[in-house]
Amino acid sequence: MTAPLAGALVLSVLTGVTVSWFFIAWPRRISAEEWIVHRRSFQRAHDTTKQFGGLSILRTGSVAGLRILPEADVALLSLASPDAPATQRDAIRRLALLAGGAAVGVIIVASIGGLATGATWLAVFSPLIALLAAGAVVTGQWVRWRFEVASVRASIRKDLPRLLTGARVLLDSGTANAEQALAAAVGTYADPAAELLREALRRKEVQRVEFEAAVDEVADHYAVGELHRLADNLRVGHRYGTGMSTLLVDFAQRARSSWHAGYRERITRAPVLMTVPALMFFVLPLLVLVMFLVFTPLMGTLGRL
């Protein structure tokens, strides 16, 4: 590549990055959709800071106090998949094995490749490459766990109204009371929502507590807000004599409406969330290409002067 072409390419990249940065940083009136996105993002960041800000490793000085994921997320992972880590120690052990295996594999491959091709620098820098590979593998596994937890919670939120509707059908038939109808309904389905209600029924029988208290315990253990609301509705029904069938129907309808509202909100937020990726992967390369076509003849003309 000649000097004029290299100069044109550098100027094109600098111009594209500068224009993109000005587009992002230029102050403008925020839209309602952007306000919703930023508000929820800050709230999630605040909740994450509350969960992870006080790592017990800082207090105990031991690795046993380190939390890779919140306890509720680890419990949901073990509930959704038998191959998932059941405790924090299992999660740390799995990440350590993945990082160690990736690092050793990269060192062996890089060393053999460097010695075979004569590129000794590759063998020298193999530990650094192995460290980067281990970090990438660990990060990828952690992100995968987070996506699995989010998927399980979304599945619970979506499937819970179906279980309550099935229990309401049995309740209207007059063959069972509310708890018996719920037990029969959760015995029919095999999904995370049914597993949570089955665990609540087991806790009720083993601990000899009210069903609402058992549902609250399960909701706290797995951090599922829908179960807290279900327990509150059951308490209201028992205290004020509200028909349990009507109560279940109303709760299922509200849960479905909430799920559909969240789905529509995600559709509405999608253009806002895609602004920066579109700018990075579409607008910026297009700007660089246009600027390169503009600067190339200019730099060639200047080079001939």
Short mmCIF file of C-alpha atoms in Angstrom, two decimals:
data_model
loop_
_atom_site.label_atom_id
_atom_site.label_comp_id
_atom_site.label_asym_id
_atom_site.label_seq_id
_atom_site.Cartn_x
_atom_site.Cartn_y
_atom_site.Cartn_z
CA MET A 1 0.00 0.00 0.00
CA THR A 2 1.39 3.37 -1.01
CA ALA A 3 1.66 6.32 1.33
CA PRO A 4 -1.30 8.26 -0.22
CA LEU A 5 -3.61 5.24 0.10
CA ALA A 6 -2.49 4.63 3.68
CA GLY A 7 -3.04 8.30 4.55
CA ALA A 8 -6.49 8.22 2.91
CA LEU A 9 -7.43 5.10 4.87
CA VAL A 10 -6.28 6.61 8.18
CA LEU A 11 -8.14 9.86 7.52
CA SER A 12 -11.28 7.92 6.53
CA VAL A 13 -11.24 5.88 9.74
CA LEU A 14 -10.63 8.97 11.88
CA THR A 15 -13.43 10.87 10.16
CA GLY A 16 -15.90 7.99 10.51
CA VAL A 17 -15.09 7.48 14.20
CA THR A 18 -15.34 11.22 14.89
CA VAL A 19 -18.71 11.58 13.14
CA SER A 20 -20.06 8.52 14.96
CA TRP A 21 -18.82 9.82 18.30
CA PHE A 22 -20.46 13.21 17.69
CA PHE A 23 -23.72 11.46 16.81
CA ILE A 24 -23.70 9.56 20.12
CA ALA A 25 -22.39 12.37 22.33
CA TRP A 26 -24.39 15.26 20.83
CA PRO A 27 -26.98 16.36 23.46
CA ARG A 28 -30.55 15.95 22.29
CA ARG A 29 -33.99 15.59 23.76
CA ILE A 30 -34.44 12.03 25.02
CA SER A 31 -37.47 10.11 23.77
CA ALA A 32 -39.91 8.20 25.95
CA GLU A 33 -38.59 4.85 24.73
CA GLU A 34 -35.00 5.84 25.52
CA TRP A 35 -36.04 7.06 28.97
CA ILE A 36 -37.66 3.69 29.71
CA VAL A 37 -34.58 1.80 28.50
CA HIS A 38 -32.14 3.93 30.53
CA ARG A 39 -34.31 3.81 33.65
CA ARG A 40 -34.57 0.02 33.57
CA SER A 41 -30.88 -0.36 32.75
CA PHE A 42 -29.89 1.77 35.73
CA GLN A 43 -32.31 -0.14 37.97
CA ARG A 44 -30.81 -3.49 36.89
CA ALA A 45 -27.31 -2.12 37.44
CA HIS A 46 -28.32 -0.92 40.92
CA ASP A 47 -29.80 -4.32 41.78
CA THR A 48 -26.68 -6.08 40.51
CA THR A 49 -24.50 -3.79 42.62
CA LYS A 50 -26.57 -4.58 45.68
CA GLN A 51 -26.22 -8.30 45.01
CA PHE A 52 -22.51 -8.35 44.21
CA GLY A 53 -21.24 -5.26 46.02
CA GLY A 54 -20.69 -7.06 49.30
CA LEU A 55 -18.79 -10.15 48.24
CA SER A 56 -18.11 -12.22 51.29
CA ILE A 57 -14.62 -12.97 49.96
CA LEU A 58 -13.70 -9.45 51.09
CA ARG A 59 -14.85 -10.30 54.60
CA THR A 60 -13.70 -13.88 54.90
CA GLY A 61 -10.65 -13.80 52.64
CA SER A 62 -11.51 -17.25 51.28
CA VAL A 63 -12.54 -18.35 47.82
CA ALA A 64 -15.50 -20.18 49.36
CA GLY A 65 -17.19 -16.81 49.84
CA LEU A 66 -16.99 -15.88 46.15
CA ARG A 67 -20.30 -15.71 44.30
CA ILE A 68 -20.24 -16.35 40.59
CA LEU A 69 -24.03 -16.03 40.36
CA PRO A 70 -26.74 -15.11 42.86
CA GLU A 71 -28.00 -18.07 44.87
CA ALA A 72 -31.43 -17.79 43.27
CA ASP A 73 -29.89 -18.03 39.79
CA VAL A 74 -27.87 -21.11 40.76
CA ALA A 75 -31.04 -22.72 42.12
CA LEU A 76 -32.92 -21.97 38.90
CA LEU A 77 -30.08 -23.41 36.82
CA SER A 78 -30.09 -26.64 38.79
CA LEU A 79 -33.88 -26.76 38.50
CA ALA A 80 -33.91 -26.29 34.73
CA SER A 81 -31.02 -28.62 33.84
CA PRO A 82 -29.49 -31.56 35.71
CA ASP A 83 -26.09 -30.75 34.17
CA ALA A 84 -26.03 -27.22 35.60
CA PRO A 85 -23.98 -26.43 38.75
CA ALA A 86 -25.99 -26.97 41.92
CA THR A 87 -23.91 -24.73 44.22
CA GLN A 88 -21.48 -21.82 44.04
CA ARG A 89 -18.61 -24.23 44.63
CA ASP A 90 -19.67 -26.34 41.63
CA ALA A 91 -19.88 -23.22 39.47
CA ILE A 92 -16.40 -22.07 40.52
CA ARG A 93 -15.00 -25.56 39.95
CA ARG A 94 -16.52 -25.74 36.48
CA LEU A 95 -15.19 -22.31 35.50
CA ALA A 96 -11.74 -23.24 36.84
CA LEU A 97 -11.71 -26.46 34.82
CA LEU A 98 -12.81 -24.62 31.67
CA ALA A 99 -10.20 -21.91 32.14
CA GLY A 100 -7.43 -24.40 32.89
CA GLY A 101 -8.33 -26.65 29.97
CA ALA A 102 -8.50 -23.73 27.55
CA ALA A 103 -5.18 -22.29 28.79
CA VAL A 104 -3.33 -25.63 28.57
CA GLY A 105 -4.75 -26.36 25.13
CA VAL A 106 -3.79 -22.95 23.78
CA ILE A 107 -0.25 -23.20 25.21
CA ILE A 108 0.28 -26.65 23.68
CA VAL A 109 -1.09 -25.66 20.26
CA ALA A 110 0.76 -22.33 20.19
CA SER A 111 4.06 -23.91 21.26
CA ILE A 112 3.85 -26.73 18.72
CA GLY A 113 2.79 -24.34 15.98
CA GLY A 114 5.54 -21.87 16.80
CA LEU A 115 8.26 -24.53 16.83
CA ALA A 116 6.96 -26.14 13.64
CA THR A 117 6.76 -22.90 11.65
CA GLY A 118 9.81 -21.28 13.17
CA ALA A 119 7.75 -18.44 14.69
CA THR A 120 9.38 -18.45 18.11
CA TRP A 121 7.42 -15.35 19.12
CA LEU A 122 4.27 -17.46 19.09
CA ALA A 123 5.73 -19.88 21.64
CA VAL A 124 7.04 -16.98 23.75
CA PHE A 125 3.69 -15.22 23.89
CA SER A 126 1.68 -18.44 24.31
CA PRO A 127 1.04 -17.83 28.08
CA LEU A 128 -0.48 -14.44 27.31
CA ILE A 129 -2.62 -15.92 24.55
CA ALA A 130 -3.64 -18.73 26.91
CA LEU A 131 -4.65 -16.17 29.55
CA LEU A 132 -6.81 -14.31 27.04
CA ALA A 133 -8.38 -17.58 25.88
CA ALA A 134 -9.15 -18.63 29.45
CA GLY A 135 -10.77 -15.28 30.17
CA ALA A 136 -12.86 -15.53 27.00
CA VAL A 137 -14.01 -19.06 27.85
CA VAL A 138 -14.96 -18.12 31.42
CA THR A 139 -16.80 -15.01 30.26
CA GLY A 140 -18.67 -16.97 27.61
CA GLN A 141 -19.76 -19.62 30.12
CA TRP A 142 -20.93 -16.97 32.60
CA VAL A 143 -22.91 -15.13 29.92
CA ARG A 144 -24.45 -18.43 28.85
CA TRP A 145 -25.59 -19.10 32.43
CA ARG A 146 -27.10 -15.64 32.67
CA PHE A 147 -29.04 -16.15 29.44
CA GLU A 148 -30.27 -19.54 30.68
CA VAL A 149 -31.49 -18.01 33.95
CA ALA A 150 -33.31 -15.24 32.07
CA SER A 151 -34.89 -17.84 29.79
CA VAL A 152 -36.09 -19.92 32.74
CA ARG A 153 -37.63 -16.90 34.45
CA ALA A 154 -39.37 -15.89 31.22
CA SER A 155 -40.68 -19.45 30.84
CA ILE A 156 -42.05 -19.41 34.41
CA ARG A 157 -43.75 -16.08 33.80
CA LYS A 158 -45.30 -17.40 30.59
CA ASP A 159 -46.38 -20.87 31.82
CA LEU A 160 -47.75 -19.99 35.27
CA PRO A 161 -51.11 -18.68 33.91
CA ARG A 162 -51.60 -21.96 32.04
CA LEU A 163 -51.17 -23.94 35.27
CA LEU A 164 -53.60 -21.71 37.14
CA THR A 165 -56.15 -22.01 34.33
CA GLY A 166 -55.91 -25.80 34.53
CA ALA A 167 -56.37 -25.66 38.31
CA ARG A 168 -59.39 -23.40 37.87
CA VAL A 169 -61.01 -25.92 35.50
CA LEU A 170 -60.60 -28.67 38.11
CA LEU A 171 -61.85 -26.33 40.82
CA ASP A 172 -65.00 -25.49 38.87
CA SER A 173 -65.74 -29.18 38.44
CA GLY A 174 -66.25 -29.46 42.19
CA THR A 175 -64.01 -32.51 42.60
CA ALA A 176 -61.20 -30.79 44.51
CA ASN A 177 -60.36 -27.80 46.63
CA ALA A 178 -57.85 -25.14 45.62
CA GLU A 179 -54.71 -26.95 46.77
CA GLN A 180 -55.83 -30.29 45.35
CA ALA A 181 -56.63 -28.63 42.03
CA LEU A 182 -53.19 -27.01 41.94
CA ALA A 183 -51.53 -30.32 42.83
CA ALA A 184 -53.38 -32.11 40.03
CA ALA A 185 -52.55 -29.35 37.54
CA VAL A 186 -48.82 -29.26 38.32
CA GLY A 187 -48.71 -33.05 38.13
CA THR A 188 -49.89 -32.83 34.52
CA TYR A 189 -47.22 -30.44 33.24
CA ALA A 190 -43.43 -30.73 33.16
CA ASP A 191 -41.98 -27.22 33.09
CA PRO A 192 -40.14 -24.92 35.56
CA ALA A 193 -43.37 -23.27 36.75
CA ALA A 194 -44.87 -26.65 37.62
CA GLU A 195 -41.62 -27.64 39.37
CA LEU A 196 -41.80 -24.55 41.59
CA LEU A 197 -45.39 -25.22 42.60
CA ARG A 198 -44.56 -28.88 43.25
CA GLU A 199 -41.75 -27.77 45.53
CA ALA A 200 -44.16 -25.44 47.34
CA LEU A 201 -46.57 -28.32 47.88
CA ARG A 202 -43.73 -30.51 49.22
CA ARG A 203 -42.63 -27.76 51.61
CA LYS A 204 -46.19 -27.42 52.86
CA GLU A 205 -46.41 -31.14 53.67
CA VAL A 206 -42.92 -31.47 55.15
CA GLN A 207 -42.75 -28.25 57.16
CA ARG A 208 -46.45 -28.22 58.12
CA VAL A 209 -46.96 -24.60 57.05
CA GLU A 210 -49.68 -22.82 55.13
CA PHE A 211 -49.57 -23.17 51.37
CA GLU A 212 -49.20 -19.40 50.96
CA ALA A 213 -46.13 -19.41 53.24
CA ALA A 214 -44.63 -22.30 51.25
CA VAL A 215 -45.18 -20.40 47.99
CA ASP A 216 -43.48 -17.36 49.52
CA GLU A 217 -40.49 -19.47 50.58
CA VAL A 218 -40.12 -20.87 47.07
CA ALA A 219 -40.45 -17.36 45.61
CA ASP A 220 -37.67 -16.11 47.91
CA HIS A 221 -35.45 -19.10 47.15
CA TYR A 222 -35.71 -18.70 43.37
CA ALA A 223 -36.35 -14.90 43.25
CA VAL A 224 -39.57 -15.24 41.25
CA GLY A 225 -41.87 -12.29 41.86
CA GLU A 226 -44.91 -13.91 40.24
CA LEU A 227 -45.07 -16.48 43.04
CA HIS A 228 -45.07 -13.71 45.66
CA ARG A 229 -48.07 -12.17 43.94
CA LEU A 230 -49.77 -15.56 43.74
CA ALA A 231 -49.25 -16.08 47.50
CA ASP A 232 -50.70 -12.63 48.22
CA ASN A 233 -53.75 -13.43 46.09
CA LEU A 234 -54.26 -16.71 47.93
CA ARG A 235 -54.07 -14.91 51.29
CA VAL A 236 -56.66 -12.38 50.14
CA GLY A 237 -58.94 -15.17 48.98
CA HIS A 238 -58.70 -17.05 52.26
CA ARG A 239 -59.06 -13.97 54.45
CA TYR A 240 -61.95 -12.25 52.70
CA GLY A 241 -63.73 -15.27 51.29
CA THR A 242 -63.15 -14.43 47.64
CA GLY A 243 -64.06 -17.28 45.31
CA MET A 244 -60.87 -19.19 44.58
CA SER A 245 -61.92 -19.89 40.99
CA THR A 246 -62.48 -16.20 40.31
CA LEU A 247 -59.21 -15.35 42.04
CA LEU A 248 -57.20 -17.79 39.91
CA VAL A 249 -58.83 -16.56 36.72
CA ASP A 250 -58.11 -12.91 37.55
CA PHE A 251 -54.50 -13.68 38.46
CA ALA A 252 -53.95 -15.68 35.25
CA GLN A 253 -55.45 -12.89 33.14
CA ARG A 254 -53.28 -10.25 34.83
CA ALA A 255 -50.19 -12.43 34.40
CA ARG A 256 -50.93 -12.93 30.70
CA SER A 257 -51.57 -9.21 30.24
CA SER A 258 -48.30 -8.42 32.01
CA TRP A 259 -46.39 -10.87 29.83
CA HIS A 260 -47.90 -9.44 26.63
CA ALA A 261 -47.16 -5.90 27.84
CA GLY A 262 -43.53 -6.86 28.48
CA TYR A 263 -43.34 -8.45 25.03
CA ARG A 264 -44.69 -5.30 23.38
CA GLU A 265 -42.26 -3.22 25.43
CA ARG A 266 -39.32 -5.32 24.19
CA ILE A 267 -40.52 -4.76 20.62
CA THR A 268 -40.75 -1.02 21.29
CA ARG A 269 -37.29 -0.90 22.87
CA ALA A 270 -35.62 -2.86 20.08
CA PRO A 271 -34.96 0.16 17.78
CA VAL A 272 -33.47 2.12 20.68
CA LEU A 273 -31.24 -0.75 21.78
CA MET A 274 -30.08 -1.36 18.20
CA THR A 275 -28.94 2.23 17.64
CA VAL A 276 -25.35 1.75 18.81
CA PRO A 277 -24.83 -1.69 17.14
CA ALA A 278 -26.24 -0.31 13.88
CA LEU A 279 -23.95 2.68 14.17
CA MET A 280 -20.88 0.51 14.82
CA PHE A 281 -21.46 -2.26 12.27
CA PHE A 282 -23.31 -0.42 9.48
CA VAL A 283 -23.01 3.37 9.62
CA LEU A 284 -19.33 3.50 10.64
CA PRO A 285 -18.06 1.13 7.87
CA LEU A 286 -20.22 3.01 5.34
CA LEU A 287 -18.75 6.33 6.48
CA VAL A 288 -15.23 4.93 6.25
CA LEU A 289 -15.90 3.67 2.71
CA VAL A 290 -17.38 7.01 1.59
CA MET A 291 -14.55 8.99 3.17
CA PHE A 292 -11.98 6.67 1.58
CA LEU A 293 -13.49 7.37 -1.86
CA VAL A 294 -13.32 11.09 -1.07
CA PHE A 295 -9.81 11.20 0.38
CA THR A 296 -8.11 8.86 -2.11
CA PRO A 297 -8.10 11.26 -5.09
CA LEU A 298 -7.36 14.16 -2.75
CA MET A 299 -4.29 12.46 -1.27
CA GLY A 300 -3.15 11.37 -4.74
CA THR A 301 -3.38 14.94 -5.98
CA LEU A 302 -1.51 16.24 -2.96
CA GLY A 303 1.18 13.58 -3.45
CA ARG A 304 1.84 14.77 -7.01
CA LEU A 305 2.28 18.39 -5.99
#
